[in-house]
Tab-separated table of C-alpha atoms in Angstrom:
chain	number	residue	atom	x	y	z
A	411	UNK	CA	0.000	0.000	0.000
A	412	UNK	CA	1.460	3.335	-1.007
A	413	UNK	CA	1.176	5.346	2.178
A	414	UNK	CA	1.212	9.118	2.465
A	415	UNK	CA	0.212	11.478	5.195
A	416	UNK	CA	-0.847	14.260	2.859
A	417	UNK	CA	-4.553	13.706	3.491
A	418	UNK	CA	-4.073	13.694	7.226
A	419	UNK	CA	-1.991	16.888	7.096
A	420	UNK	CA	-4.620	18.603	4.962
A	421	UNK	CA	-7.471	17.657	7.299
A	422	UNK	CA	-5.482	18.559	10.399
A	423	UNK	CA	-4.504	21.966	8.997
A	424	UNK	CA	-7.906	22.985	7.700
A	425	UNK	CA	-10.098	21.558	10.454
A	426	UNK	CA	-8.769	22.466	13.898
A	427	UNK	CA	-11.701	21.435	16.053
A	428	UNK	CA	-11.767	21.170	19.826
A	429	UNK	CA	-11.944	17.575	20.975
A	430	UNK	CA	-15.365	16.429	22.319
A	431	UNK	CA	-17.137	19.552	20.979
A	432	UNK	CA	-17.138	18.863	17.266
A	433	UNK	CA	-20.419	18.103	15.540
A	434	UNK	CA	-19.656	15.031	13.469
A	435	UNK	CA	-22.227	15.711	10.760
A	436	UNK	CA	-20.915	19.246	10.201
A	437	UNK	CA	-17.357	17.990	10.015
A	438	UNK	CA	-18.278	15.248	7.592
A	439	UNK	CA	-20.425	17.506	5.424
A	440	UNK	CA	-17.729	20.160	5.225
A	441	UNK	CA	-15.309	17.572	3.937
A	442	UNK	CA	-17.761	16.296	1.368
A	443	UNK	CA	-18.849	19.716	0.135
A	444	UNK	CA	-15.639	21.762	0.222
A	445	UNK	CA	-13.088	19.161	-0.696
A	446	UNK	CA	-14.854	16.644	-2.920
A	447	UNK	CA	-12.604	17.277	-5.912
A	448	UNK	CA	-9.478	17.373	-3.797
A	449	UNK	CA	-10.467	14.124	-2.111
A	450	UNK	CA	-10.952	12.417	-5.460
A	451	UNK	CA	-7.507	13.401	-6.639
A	452	UNK	CA	-5.871	12.409	-3.366
A	453	UNK	CA	-7.750	9.104	-3.173
A	454	UNK	CA	-6.410	8.242	-6.620
A	455	UNK	CA	-2.930	8.189	-5.131
A	456	UNK	CA	-3.788	5.123	-3.079
A	457	UNK	CA	-3.813	1.563	-4.363
A	458	UNK	CA	-7.533	1.102	-3.765
A	459	UNK	CA	-10.640	2.701	-2.369
A	460	UNK	CA	-10.424	0.855	0.953
A	461	UNK	CA	-7.006	2.408	1.602
A	462	UNK	CA	-8.401	5.894	1.149
A	463	UNK	CA	-11.396	5.175	3.382
A	464	UNK	CA	-9.071	3.907	6.119
A	465	UNK	CA	-6.996	7.073	5.922
A	466	UNK	CA	-10.130	9.160	6.231
A	467	UNK	CA	-11.355	7.038	9.134
A	468	UNK	CA	-8.041	7.479	10.954
A	469	UNK	CA	-8.495	11.227	10.685
A	470	UNK	CA	-11.969	11.026	12.182
A	471	UNK	CA	-10.431	9.116	15.089
A	472	UNK	CA	-8.027	11.995	15.523
A	473	UNK	CA	-10.698	14.675	15.609
A	474	UNK	CA	-14.145	13.517	16.735
A	475	UNK	CA	-15.081	11.917	20.049
A	476	UNK	CA	-18.450	12.549	21.639
A	477	UNK	CA	-19.635	11.730	25.151
A	478	UNK	CA	-22.516	9.225	25.253
A	479	UNK	CA	-24.346	7.663	28.187
A	480	UNK	CA	-25.563	4.101	27.986
A	481	UNK	CA	-29.234	3.226	27.880
A	482	UNK	CA	-30.475	0.732	30.427
A	483	UNK	CA	-30.698	-2.867	29.216
A	484	UNK	CA	-34.080	-4.064	28.022
A	485	UNK	CA	-34.903	-7.133	30.088
A	486	UNK	CA	-36.590	-10.179	28.645
A	487	UNK	CA	-40.197	-9.915	29.850
A	488	UNK	CA	-40.925	-12.258	32.724
A	489	UNK	CA	-43.925	-14.580	32.527
A	490	UNK	CA	-45.484	-13.936	35.929
A	491	UNK	CA	-47.894	-16.850	35.639
A	492	UNK	CA	-46.103	-19.537	33.612
A	493	UNK	CA	-48.318	-22.504	32.823
A	494	UNK	CA	-46.942	-25.731	34.365
A	495	UNK	CA	-47.150	-29.079	32.562
A	496	UNK	CA	-50.493	-30.826	32.784
A	497	UNK	CA	-51.456	-34.478	32.335
A	498	UNK	CA	-53.863	-35.227	29.519
A	499	UNK	CA	-57.285	-36.093	30.920
A	500	UNK	CA	-58.802	-37.301	27.637
A	501	UNK	CA	-61.617	-34.766	27.423
A	502	UNK	CA	-64.342	-35.314	24.858
A	503	UNK	CA	-64.743	-32.459	22.403
A	504	UNK	CA	-67.761	-32.353	20.167
A	505	UNK	CA	-66.459	-29.257	18.388
A	506	UNK	CA	-62.689	-28.824	18.093
A	507	UNK	CA	-61.479	-25.235	18.459
A	508	UNK	CA	-60.165	-23.284	15.467
A	509	UNK	CA	-58.253	-20.110	16.281
A	510	UNK	CA	-56.947	-17.380	13.998
A	511	UNK	CA	-53.896	-16.144	15.917
A	512	UNK	CA	-51.950	-12.970	15.310
A	513	UNK	CA	-48.819	-13.713	13.312
A	514	UNK	CA	-45.439	-12.584	14.629
A	515	UNK	CA	-43.301	-11.263	11.739
A	516	UNK	CA	-39.820	-12.750	11.411
A	517	UNK	CA	-37.010	-12.656	8.847
A	518	UNK	CA	-35.215	-15.858	7.865
A	519	UNK	CA	-31.827	-14.461	6.873
A	520	UNK	CA	-29.716	-11.468	5.928
A	521	UNK	CA	-26.801	-11.347	3.477
A	522	UNK	CA	-23.412	-11.530	5.163
A	523	UNK	CA	-21.377	-8.315	5.227
A	524	UNK	CA	-18.286	-8.264	3.046
A	525	UNK	CA	-15.356	-5.880	2.480
A	526	UNK	CA	-16.146	-2.796	0.412
A	527	UNK	CA	-13.946	-4.192	-2.357
A	528	UNK	CA	-12.042	-7.451	-2.970
A	529	UNK	CA	-8.917	-7.737	-0.856
A	530	UNK	CA	-5.698	-8.820	-2.524
A	531	UNK	CA	-3.042	-11.104	-1.109
A	532	UNK	CA	-0.162	-9.129	0.389
A	533	UNK	CA	2.516	-11.202	2.105
A	534	UNK	CA	5.613	-9.385	3.313
A	535	UNK	CA	8.684	-10.060	5.437
A	536	UNK	CA	6.822	-9.230	8.657
A	537	UNK	CA	4.004	-11.707	7.997
A	538	UNK	CA	4.092	-14.925	9.982
A	539	UNK	CA	1.828	-17.846	10.771
A	540	UNK	CA	-0.136	-17.556	14.004
A	541	UNK	CA	-1.808	-20.602	15.578
A	542	UNK	CA	-4.873	-20.163	17.788
A	543	UNK	CA	-7.758	-22.067	19.396
A	544	UNK	CA	-11.434	-21.323	18.935
A	545	UNK	CA	-14.154	-23.510	20.483
A	546	UNK	CA	-12.168	-26.681	19.947
A	547	UNK	CA	-10.792	-25.682	16.541
A	548	UNK	CA	-7.037	-25.412	16.043
A	549	UNK	CA	-6.395	-23.049	13.176
A	550	UNK	CA	-3.876	-20.508	11.932
A	551	UNK	CA	-3.839	-17.264	10.020
A	552	UNK	CA	-1.138	-15.190	8.376
A	553	UNK	CA	-0.653	-11.970	10.293
A	554	UNK	CA	2.166	-9.418	10.484
A	555	UNK	CA	4.008	-8.751	13.710
A	556	UNK	CA	3.098	-5.070	13.670
A	557	UNK	CA	-0.550	-6.009	14.369
A	558	UNK	CA	0.452	-6.680	17.985
A	559	UNK	CA	0.061	-3.098	19.153
A	560	UNK	CA	0.603	-1.793	22.690
A	561	UNK	CA	-1.955	0.974	22.855
A	562	UNK	CA	-2.298	3.751	25.420
A	563	UNK	CA	-5.652	5.458	24.825
A	564	UNK	CA	-4.988	8.496	27.023
A	565	UNK	CA	-4.675	10.478	23.772
A	566	UNK	CA	-6.937	9.908	20.784
A	567	UNK	CA	-3.972	10.532	18.474
A	568	UNK	CA	-2.546	7.249	19.744
A	569	UNK	CA	-5.663	5.429	18.537
A	570	UNK	CA	-5.562	7.137	15.151
A	571	UNK	CA	-1.861	6.354	14.757
A	572	UNK	CA	-2.473	2.715	15.689
A	573	UNK	CA	-5.343	2.419	13.186
A	574	UNK	CA	-3.127	3.946	10.518
A	575	UNK	CA	-0.347	1.485	11.406
A	576	UNK	CA	-2.722	-1.458	10.922
A	577	UNK	CA	-3.515	-0.309	7.383
A	578	UNK	CA	-0.264	-1.638	5.919
A	579	UNK	CA	-0.630	-4.056	3.012
A	580	UNK	CA	0.536	-7.090	4.955
A	581	UNK	CA	-2.608	-7.073	7.132
A	582	UNK	CA	-4.667	-7.966	4.062
A	583	UNK	CA	-3.672	-11.636	4.209
A	584	UNK	CA	-5.057	-11.815	7.758
A	585	UNK	CA	-8.384	-10.366	6.573
A	586	UNK	CA	-8.527	-12.895	3.743
A	587	UNK	CA	-7.768	-15.728	6.165
A	588	UNK	CA	-10.392	-14.815	8.776
A	589	UNK	CA	-13.067	-14.419	6.092
A	590	UNK	CA	-12.040	-17.800	4.707
A	591	UNK	CA	-12.498	-19.330	8.176
A	592	UNK	CA	-15.933	-17.737	8.406
A	593	UNK	CA	-16.911	-19.622	5.260
A	594	UNK	CA	-15.075	-22.835	6.116
A	595	UNK	CA	-16.892	-23.286	9.422
A	596	UNK	CA	-20.267	-21.737	8.431
A	597	UNK	CA	-19.813	-19.118	11.130
A	598	UNK	CA	-22.783	-16.875	11.811
A	599	UNK	CA	-22.042	-13.217	12.485
A	600	UNK	CA	-21.918	-13.711	16.252
A	601	UNK	CA	-19.535	-16.641	15.880
A	602	UNK	CA	-17.390	-14.597	13.483
A	603	UNK	CA	-17.100	-11.756	15.978
A	604	UNK	CA	-16.210	-14.323	18.639
A	605	UNK	CA	-13.545	-15.726	16.295
A	606	UNK	CA	-11.961	-12.299	15.849
A	607	UNK	CA	-12.027	-11.794	19.603
A	608	UNK	CA	-10.294	-15.147	20.147
A	609	UNK	CA	-7.611	-14.419	17.549
A	610	UNK	CA	-6.940	-10.891	18.790
A	611	UNK	CA	-6.824	-11.781	22.480
A	612	UNK	CA	-4.450	-14.692	21.844
A	613	UNK	CA	-2.208	-12.728	19.445
A	614	UNK	CA	-1.914	-9.405	21.258
A	615	UNK	CA	-0.024	-8.714	24.459
A	616	UNK	CA	-2.330	-5.917	25.625
A	617	UNK	CA	-6.088	-5.630	26.072
A	618	UNK	CA	-6.394	-2.331	24.197
A	619	UNK	CA	-4.291	-3.638	21.334
A	620	UNK	CA	-6.467	-6.741	21.190
A	621	UNK	CA	-9.645	-4.650	21.053
A	622	UNK	CA	-8.269	-2.459	18.275
A	623	UNK	CA	-7.186	-5.444	16.183
A	624	UNK	CA	-10.578	-7.113	16.648
A	625	UNK	CA	-12.362	-3.901	15.678
A	626	UNK	CA	-10.113	-3.413	12.656
A	627	UNK	CA	-10.655	-6.931	11.308
A	628	UNK	CA	-14.400	-6.683	12.021
A	629	UNK	CA	-14.643	-3.318	10.263
A	630	UNK	CA	-12.547	-4.385	7.254
A	631	UNK	CA	-14.825	-7.432	6.881
A	632	UNK	CA	-17.755	-5.083	6.268
A	633	UNK	CA	-19.348	-4.993	9.717
A	634	UNK	CA	-20.639	-1.917	11.517
A	635	UNK	CA	-18.730	-0.895	14.628
A	636	UNK	CA	-17.721	2.154	16.648
A	637	UNK	CA	-14.702	2.682	18.881
A	638	UNK	CA	-15.159	4.047	22.375
A	639	UNK	CA	-12.996	4.999	25.350
A	640	UNK	CA	-13.820	4.247	28.968
A	641	UNK	CA	-11.137	5.796	31.162
A	642	UNK	CA	-7.993	3.951	30.015
A	643	UNK	CA	-9.809	1.169	28.160
A	644	UNK	CA	-10.694	0.881	24.480
A	645	UNK	CA	-14.103	-0.642	23.799
A	646	UNK	CA	-15.688	-1.794	20.560
A	647	UNK	CA	-19.399	-1.223	19.968
A	648	UNK	CA	-21.182	-3.257	17.312
A	649	UNK	CA	-24.346	-2.621	15.357
A	650	UNK	CA	-27.039	-5.306	15.342
A	651	UNK	CA	-30.000	-5.956	13.064
A	652	UNK	CA	-31.902	-7.210	16.101
A	653	UNK	CA	-32.771	-5.866	19.497
A	654	UNK	CA	-30.566	-7.511	22.109
A	655	UNK	CA	-31.942	-8.041	25.595
A	656	UNK	CA	-30.184	-7.742	28.943
A	657	UNK	CA	-27.371	-5.657	27.421
A	658	UNK	CA	-26.872	-1.904	27.825
A	659	UNK	CA	-26.684	0.042	24.578
A	660	UNK	CA	-25.849	3.409	23.020
A	661	UNK	CA	-27.711	5.531	20.483
A	662	UNK	CA	-25.326	7.133	17.983
A	663	UNK	CA	-26.768	9.122	15.084
A	664	UNK	CA	-30.100	7.343	15.653
A	665	UNK	CA	-28.460	3.915	15.379
A	666	UNK	CA	-28.223	1.390	18.212
A	667	UNK	CA	-24.856	-0.031	19.230
A	668	UNK	CA	-23.994	-2.617	21.865
A	669	UNK	CA	-20.652	-2.817	23.723
A	670	UNK	CA	-18.827	-6.058	23.036
A	671	UNK	CA	-17.997	-7.403	26.461
A	672	UNK	CA	-20.927	-5.668	28.116
A	673	UNK	CA	-19.395	-2.408	29.381
A	674	UNK	CA	-21.868	0.284	30.419
A	675	UNK	CA	-21.842	3.862	31.631
A	676	UNK	CA	-20.586	7.029	29.981
A	677	UNK	CA	-18.207	6.561	27.049
A	678	UNK	CA	-16.370	8.833	24.657
A	679	UNK	CA	-17.302	7.469	21.245
A	680	UNK	CA	-16.026	8.231	17.760
A	681	UNK	CA	-19.224	8.349	15.663
A	682	UNK	CA	-17.455	8.072	12.296
A	683	UNK	CA	-19.034	5.649	9.832
A	684	UNK	CA	-17.073	3.339	7.567
A	685	UNK	CA	-17.980	2.959	3.910
A	686	UNK	CA	-20.352	0.027	3.251
A	687	UNK	CA	-20.661	-1.049	6.880
A	688	UNK	CA	-23.474	-3.467	7.782
A	689	UNK	CA	-24.824	-4.459	11.223
A	690	UNK	CA	-24.407	-8.067	12.287
A	691	UNK	CA	-27.263	-10.556	12.343
A	692	UNK	CA	-27.894	-13.040	15.144
A	693	UNK	CA	-29.638	-15.535	12.867
A	694	UNK	CA	-27.966	-18.961	12.716
A	695	UNK	CA	-29.171	-20.677	9.555
A	696	UNK	CA	-26.310	-23.154	9.098
A	697	UNK	CA	-24.590	-25.601	11.426
A	698	UNK	CA	-21.687	-24.007	13.283
A	699	UNK	CA	-18.807	-26.379	12.563
A	700	UNK	CA	-16.990	-26.083	15.868
A	701	UNK	CA	-14.895	-28.617	17.812
A	702	UNK	CA	-16.004	-32.193	17.349
A	703	UNK	CA	-15.798	-33.895	20.766
A	704	UNK	CA	-19.222	-35.015	21.977
A	705	UNK	CA	-20.959	-34.912	25.324
A	706	UNK	CA	-21.641	-37.967	27.442
A	707	UNK	CA	-24.295	-40.237	25.953
A	708	UNK	CA	-27.827	-39.724	27.208
A	709	UNK	CA	-30.721	-42.123	26.683
A	710	UNK	CA	-34.077	-40.402	26.174
A	711	UNK	CA	-37.168	-42.550	26.018
A	712	UNK	CA	-40.918	-42.208	26.154
A	713	UNK	CA	-42.387	-43.134	29.519
A	714	UNK	CA	-45.724	-44.039	27.932
A	715	UNK	CA	-44.971	-45.652	24.575
A	716	UNK	CA	-42.692	-48.664	24.392
A	717	UNK	CA	-39.973	-48.668	21.774
A	718	UNK	CA	-39.760	-44.890	21.412
A	719	UNK	CA	-36.226	-44.262	22.594
A	720	UNK	CA	-33.033	-42.734	21.296
A	721	UNK	CA	-29.528	-41.787	22.310
A	722	UNK	CA	-28.374	-38.189	22.448
A	723	UNK	CA	-24.890	-36.753	22.248
A	724	UNK	CA	-24.103	-33.207	21.209
A	725	UNK	CA	-20.901	-31.268	20.432
A	726	UNK	CA	-19.521	-29.898	23.698
A	727	UNK	CA	-17.993	-26.840	22.037
A	728	UNK	CA	-21.299	-26.003	20.392
A	729	UNK	CA	-22.945	-25.968	23.826
A	730	UNK	CA	-20.219	-23.606	25.046
A	731	UNK	CA	-20.800	-21.327	22.065
A	732	UNK	CA	-24.569	-21.281	22.585
A	733	UNK	CA	-23.900	-20.228	26.158
A	734	UNK	CA	-22.435	-16.953	24.794
A	735	UNK	CA	-25.355	-16.278	22.453
A	736	UNK	CA	-27.330	-13.129	23.364
A	737	UNK	CA	-31.116	-13.239	23.504
A	738	UNK	CA	-32.485	-11.070	20.699
A	739	UNK	CA	-35.652	-10.346	18.761
A	740	UNK	CA	-36.851	-9.016	15.417
A	741	UNK	CA	-38.194	-5.482	15.413
A	742	UNK	CA	-38.436	-5.398	19.183
A	743	UNK	CA	-41.100	-8.144	19.279
A	744	UNK	CA	-39.947	-10.384	22.125
A	745	UNK	CA	-41.997	-13.334	20.850
A	746	UNK	CA	-39.841	-13.530	17.729
A	747	UNK	CA	-36.839	-14.581	19.831
A	748	UNK	CA	-37.989	-18.186	19.752
A	749	UNK	CA	-37.613	-18.279	15.972
A	750	UNK	CA	-33.900	-17.555	16.393
A	751	UNK	CA	-33.535	-20.793	18.365
A	752	UNK	CA	-36.066	-22.947	16.521
A	753	UNK	CA	-34.717	-22.146	13.037
A	754	UNK	CA	-31.162	-23.109	13.959
A	755	UNK	CA	-30.387	-26.539	12.448
A	756	UNK	CA	-29.135	-29.464	14.470
A	757	UNK	CA	-25.485	-30.417	14.023
A	758	UNK	CA	-24.893	-33.363	11.722
A	759	UNK	CA	-23.125	-35.224	14.518
A	760	UNK	CA	-26.203	-34.756	16.717
A	761	UNK	CA	-28.528	-36.029	13.997
A	762	UNK	CA	-26.362	-39.079	13.261
A	763	UNK	CA	-26.790	-40.265	16.849
A	764	UNK	CA	-30.339	-39.068	17.577
A	765	UNK	CA	-32.245	-39.683	14.356
A	766	UNK	CA	-31.623	-43.339	13.393
A	767	UNK	CA	-33.591	-44.808	16.317
A	768	UNK	CA	-36.324	-42.201	16.052
A	769	UNK	CA	-36.586	-42.881	12.325
A	770	UNK	CA	-36.824	-46.604	13.046
A	771	UNK	CA	-39.560	-45.940	15.630
A	772	UNK	CA	-41.774	-44.152	13.104
A	773	UNK	CA	-41.006	-46.341	10.092
A	774	UNK	CA	-44.207	-47.349	8.275
A	775	UNK	CA	-46.308	-44.816	10.167
A	776	UNK	CA	-48.522	-42.180	8.627
A	777	UNK	CA	-47.512	-38.559	9.221
A	778	UNK	CA	-50.119	-38.332	11.973
A	779	UNK	CA	-48.997	-41.544	13.686
A	780	UNK	CA	-45.368	-40.497	13.484
A	781	UNK	CA	-46.135	-37.040	14.866
A	782	UNK	CA	-47.991	-38.603	17.798
A	783	UNK	CA	-45.018	-40.816	18.637
A	784	UNK	CA	-42.518	-37.955	18.430
A	785	UNK	CA	-44.828	-35.741	20.466
A	786	UNK	CA	-45.113	-38.305	23.250
A	787	UNK	CA	-41.340	-38.822	23.219
A	788	UNK	CA	-40.824	-35.101	23.895
A	789	UNK	CA	-43.709	-34.907	26.388
A	790	UNK	CA	-42.488	-37.753	28.581
A	791	UNK	CA	-38.764	-38.084	27.862
A	792	UNK	CA	-37.657	-34.819	29.482
A	793	UNK	CA	-37.962	-33.586	33.044
A	794	UNK	CA	-39.750	-30.256	33.376
A	795	UNK	CA	-38.484	-27.337	35.416
A	796	UNK	CA	-38.981	-23.564	35.337
A	797	UNK	CA	-36.119	-21.398	34.031
A	798	UNK	CA	-36.109	-19.043	36.995
A	799	UNK	CA	-35.473	-21.942	39.348
A	800	UNK	CA	-32.567	-23.351	37.285
A	801	UNK	CA	-31.057	-20.253	35.673
A	802	UNK	CA	-32.532	-17.403	37.692
A	803	UNK	CA	-34.030	-15.881	34.551
A	804	UNK	CA	-35.791	-16.841	31.322
A	805	UNK	CA	-33.543	-18.745	28.949
A	806	UNK	CA	-34.651	-20.425	25.751
A	807	UNK	CA	-32.697	-23.445	24.512
A	808	UNK	CA	-31.382	-24.363	21.119
A	809	UNK	CA	-32.435	-27.926	20.287
A	810	UNK	CA	-28.994	-29.282	21.246
A	811	UNK	CA	-29.230	-27.626	24.641
A	812	UNK	CA	-32.495	-29.412	25.414
A	813	UNK	CA	-30.775	-32.688	24.534
A	814	UNK	CA	-27.838	-31.741	26.775
A	815	UNK	CA	-29.251	-30.158	29.934
A	816	UNK	CA	-31.284	-32.220	32.447
A	817	UNK	CA	-34.347	-29.949	32.507
A	818	UNK	CA	-36.519	-28.346	29.835
A	819	UNK	CA	-39.581	-26.108	29.990
A	820	UNK	CA	-42.396	-25.537	27.492
A	821	UNK	CA	-40.427	-23.334	25.106
A	822	UNK	CA	-37.454	-25.733	25.018
A	823	UNK	CA	-39.711	-28.719	24.287
A	824	UNK	CA	-41.567	-26.823	21.569
A	825	UNK	CA	-38.348	-25.726	19.871
A	826	UNK	CA	-37.004	-29.301	19.873
A	827	UNK	CA	-40.299	-30.809	18.698
A	828	UNK	CA	-40.538	-28.277	15.857
A	829	UNK	CA	-37.066	-29.347	14.731
A	830	UNK	CA	-37.979	-33.054	14.773
A	831	UNK	CA	-41.163	-32.529	12.758
A	832	UNK	CA	-39.399	-30.532	10.083
A	833	UNK	CA	-36.374	-32.821	9.841
A	834	UNK	CA	-38.056	-36.237	10.128
A	835	UNK	CA	-41.497	-35.597	8.630
A	836	UNK	CA	-40.867	-32.646	6.341
A	837	UNK	CA	-43.924	-30.758	7.612
A	838	UNK	CA	-44.329	-27.039	8.287
A	839	UNK	CA	-44.522	-25.953	11.922
A	840	UNK	CA	-45.465	-22.843	13.872
A	841	UNK	CA	-44.726	-22.020	17.482
A	842	UNK	CA	-47.900	-20.951	19.271
A	843	UNK	CA	-47.674	-18.497	22.132
A	844	UNK	CA	-50.395	-18.142	24.745
A	845	UNK	CA	-49.735	-15.871	27.735
A	846	UNK	CA	-47.553	-17.976	30.021
A	847	UNK	CA	-47.142	-20.885	27.604
A	848	UNK	CA	-45.558	-21.993	24.316
A	849	UNK	CA	-46.748	-24.915	22.175
A	850	UNK	CA	-46.586	-25.853	18.491
A	851	UNK	CA	-48.919	-26.438	15.575
A	852	UNK	CA	-48.213	-28.604	12.519
A	853	UNK	CA	-49.534	-28.210	8.983
A	854	UNK	CA	-50.292	-31.771	7.906
A	855	UNK	CA	-50.669	-32.670	4.239
A	856	UNK	CA	-53.921	-34.558	4.911
A	857	UNK	CA	-57.038	-33.967	7.021
A	858	UNK	CA	-56.301	-34.282	10.745
A	859	UNK	CA	-58.935	-33.764	13.423
A	860	UNK	CA	-58.480	-31.645	16.510
A	861	UNK	CA	-57.869	-28.109	17.706
A	862	UNK	CA	-56.155	-25.992	15.112
A	863	UNK	CA	-54.672	-22.599	14.276
A	864	UNK	CA	-55.649	-20.945	11.008
A	865	UNK	CA	-52.564	-19.120	9.791
A	866	UNK	CA	-52.617	-17.322	6.432
A	867	UNK	CA	-55.642	-19.423	5.523
A	868	UNK	CA	-53.824	-22.702	6.229
A	869	UNK	CA	-54.734	-25.144	8.979
A	870	UNK	CA	-52.059	-25.984	11.561
A	871	UNK	CA	-53.082	-28.653	14.088
A	872	UNK	CA	-52.069	-27.989	17.690
A	873	UNK	CA	-49.381	-30.246	19.194
A	874	UNK	CA	-48.473	-29.429	22.780
A	875	UNK	CA	-45.194	-30.947	24.078
A	876	UNK	CA	-46.066	-29.910	27.653
A	877	UNK	CA	-49.585	-31.368	27.732
A	878	UNK	CA	-48.335	-34.726	28.952
A	879	UNK	CA	-49.797	-37.678	27.063
A	880	UNK	CA	-52.016	-35.498	24.861
A	881	UNK	CA	-52.316	-36.568	21.203
A	882	UNK	CA	-52.003	-34.350	18.154
A	883	UNK	CA	-54.974	-31.978	18.063
A	884	UNK	CA	-55.428	-31.638	21.840
A	885	UNK	CA	-55.002	-28.113	23.139
A	886	UNK	CA	-54.212	-27.578	26.802
A	887	UNK	CA	-57.336	-26.336	28.611
A	888	UNK	CA	-57.798	-22.987	30.323
A	889	UNK	CA	-55.324	-21.043	28.174
A	890	UNK	CA	-56.072	-17.553	26.873
A	891	UNK	CA	-56.935	-18.737	23.367
A	892	UNK	CA	-58.054	-15.277	22.234
A	893	UNK	CA	-54.527	-13.950	22.814
A	894	UNK	CA	-52.713	-16.679	20.875
A	895	UNK	CA	-49.912	-15.602	18.534
A	896	UNK	CA	-48.144	-17.672	15.881
A	897	UNK	CA	-44.469	-17.729	14.923
A	898	UNK	CA	-44.281	-19.583	11.599
A	899	UNK	CA	-40.925	-21.332	11.195
């Protein structure tokens, strides 16, 4: 990369603003309006557009830091009257109930952020191979020695100088390598950020240097972030497409940012944007290919139907990763959080152990018969307990977590059952929320009797994994049916 400080000198000479008092929009607009032609000519002196954007960003770090106070975390709403499991009493219904629930809007996926332009290989004499560990994976990247920065953030010029130092050509191979690992292991955005954190913390000798390297790699990969200072500590804030619960946040230029690591309080934040930046998504739509060692084998069997039994083992490192996953929702609708868990696929290693015996148990059955067997397996194979008693707060499980932990409540059972029905029977499923309770409903491809939800004109038959012993079509009594809402998976 052909480096020059001419742009920095120009900006520093023309714009002598007092730190912490500069209006970022005015500063940015003055650059765009008064120096557009000059910027074009100067940018042409750099090898590529990303180089010029990094130089501009370094100057913003030198000039603009604004005090921001954190907003209080939004807590996951507590169900004050959670519905406990109930045994099926075989009631006789002359007229099954059909309900038209409100539908909770969700989004299945977002495109992954990418660098603002293709990054070229640049290997120099300072580039070496660095080995690291990440959730059971042993990998390496090519990274130059100068990326290990000892950073004192008492002066913002130090941060700008450090950012500028990271912009050397040889860092490009590291960016290529981390993006390649994102693809190799199907890493969702949260896992990718965790990967960069692991690499930076293991490579760097100082906490501030680690944070800057993580932020740099995250930013160069196309993700939205802001740098902040808390006393002597550098903090990275990240933008999210989803509302995150139980985490303090900051509003910067009408955008929401969350502190990675959970810091709160008043921060000095550089509000500069980076060209093409995109917020991360917390959707996990592919298996996270983390370390392969499996948990201890667990036998799960129906306590009412003979022959419905299977073994369960799940990747230990995947469980550890899920433990870091923040609870989030689409558009601020807390009910949509369950879709984030239910739409996450099971790991192939989990399916290879769990599914053969379940498949054998339902072989030769109709879709209805098979659904009844799987429903009873979930109803009676897991011990029920309330989240607040086990965890001290509400916590939904990914399907693997229900197979791993000893207790599961209504939402955990419904998420697992929805996964089984889609994987083993190929049928569409919706999660059904009643105040204090979560169940499921299945869209069968033939006429099935029983209580049902009418969603977008289609009939989904209720299947309740917490109504113990109840068959397909039996809805737990005494729920607030008129307040039912559907999350179609």
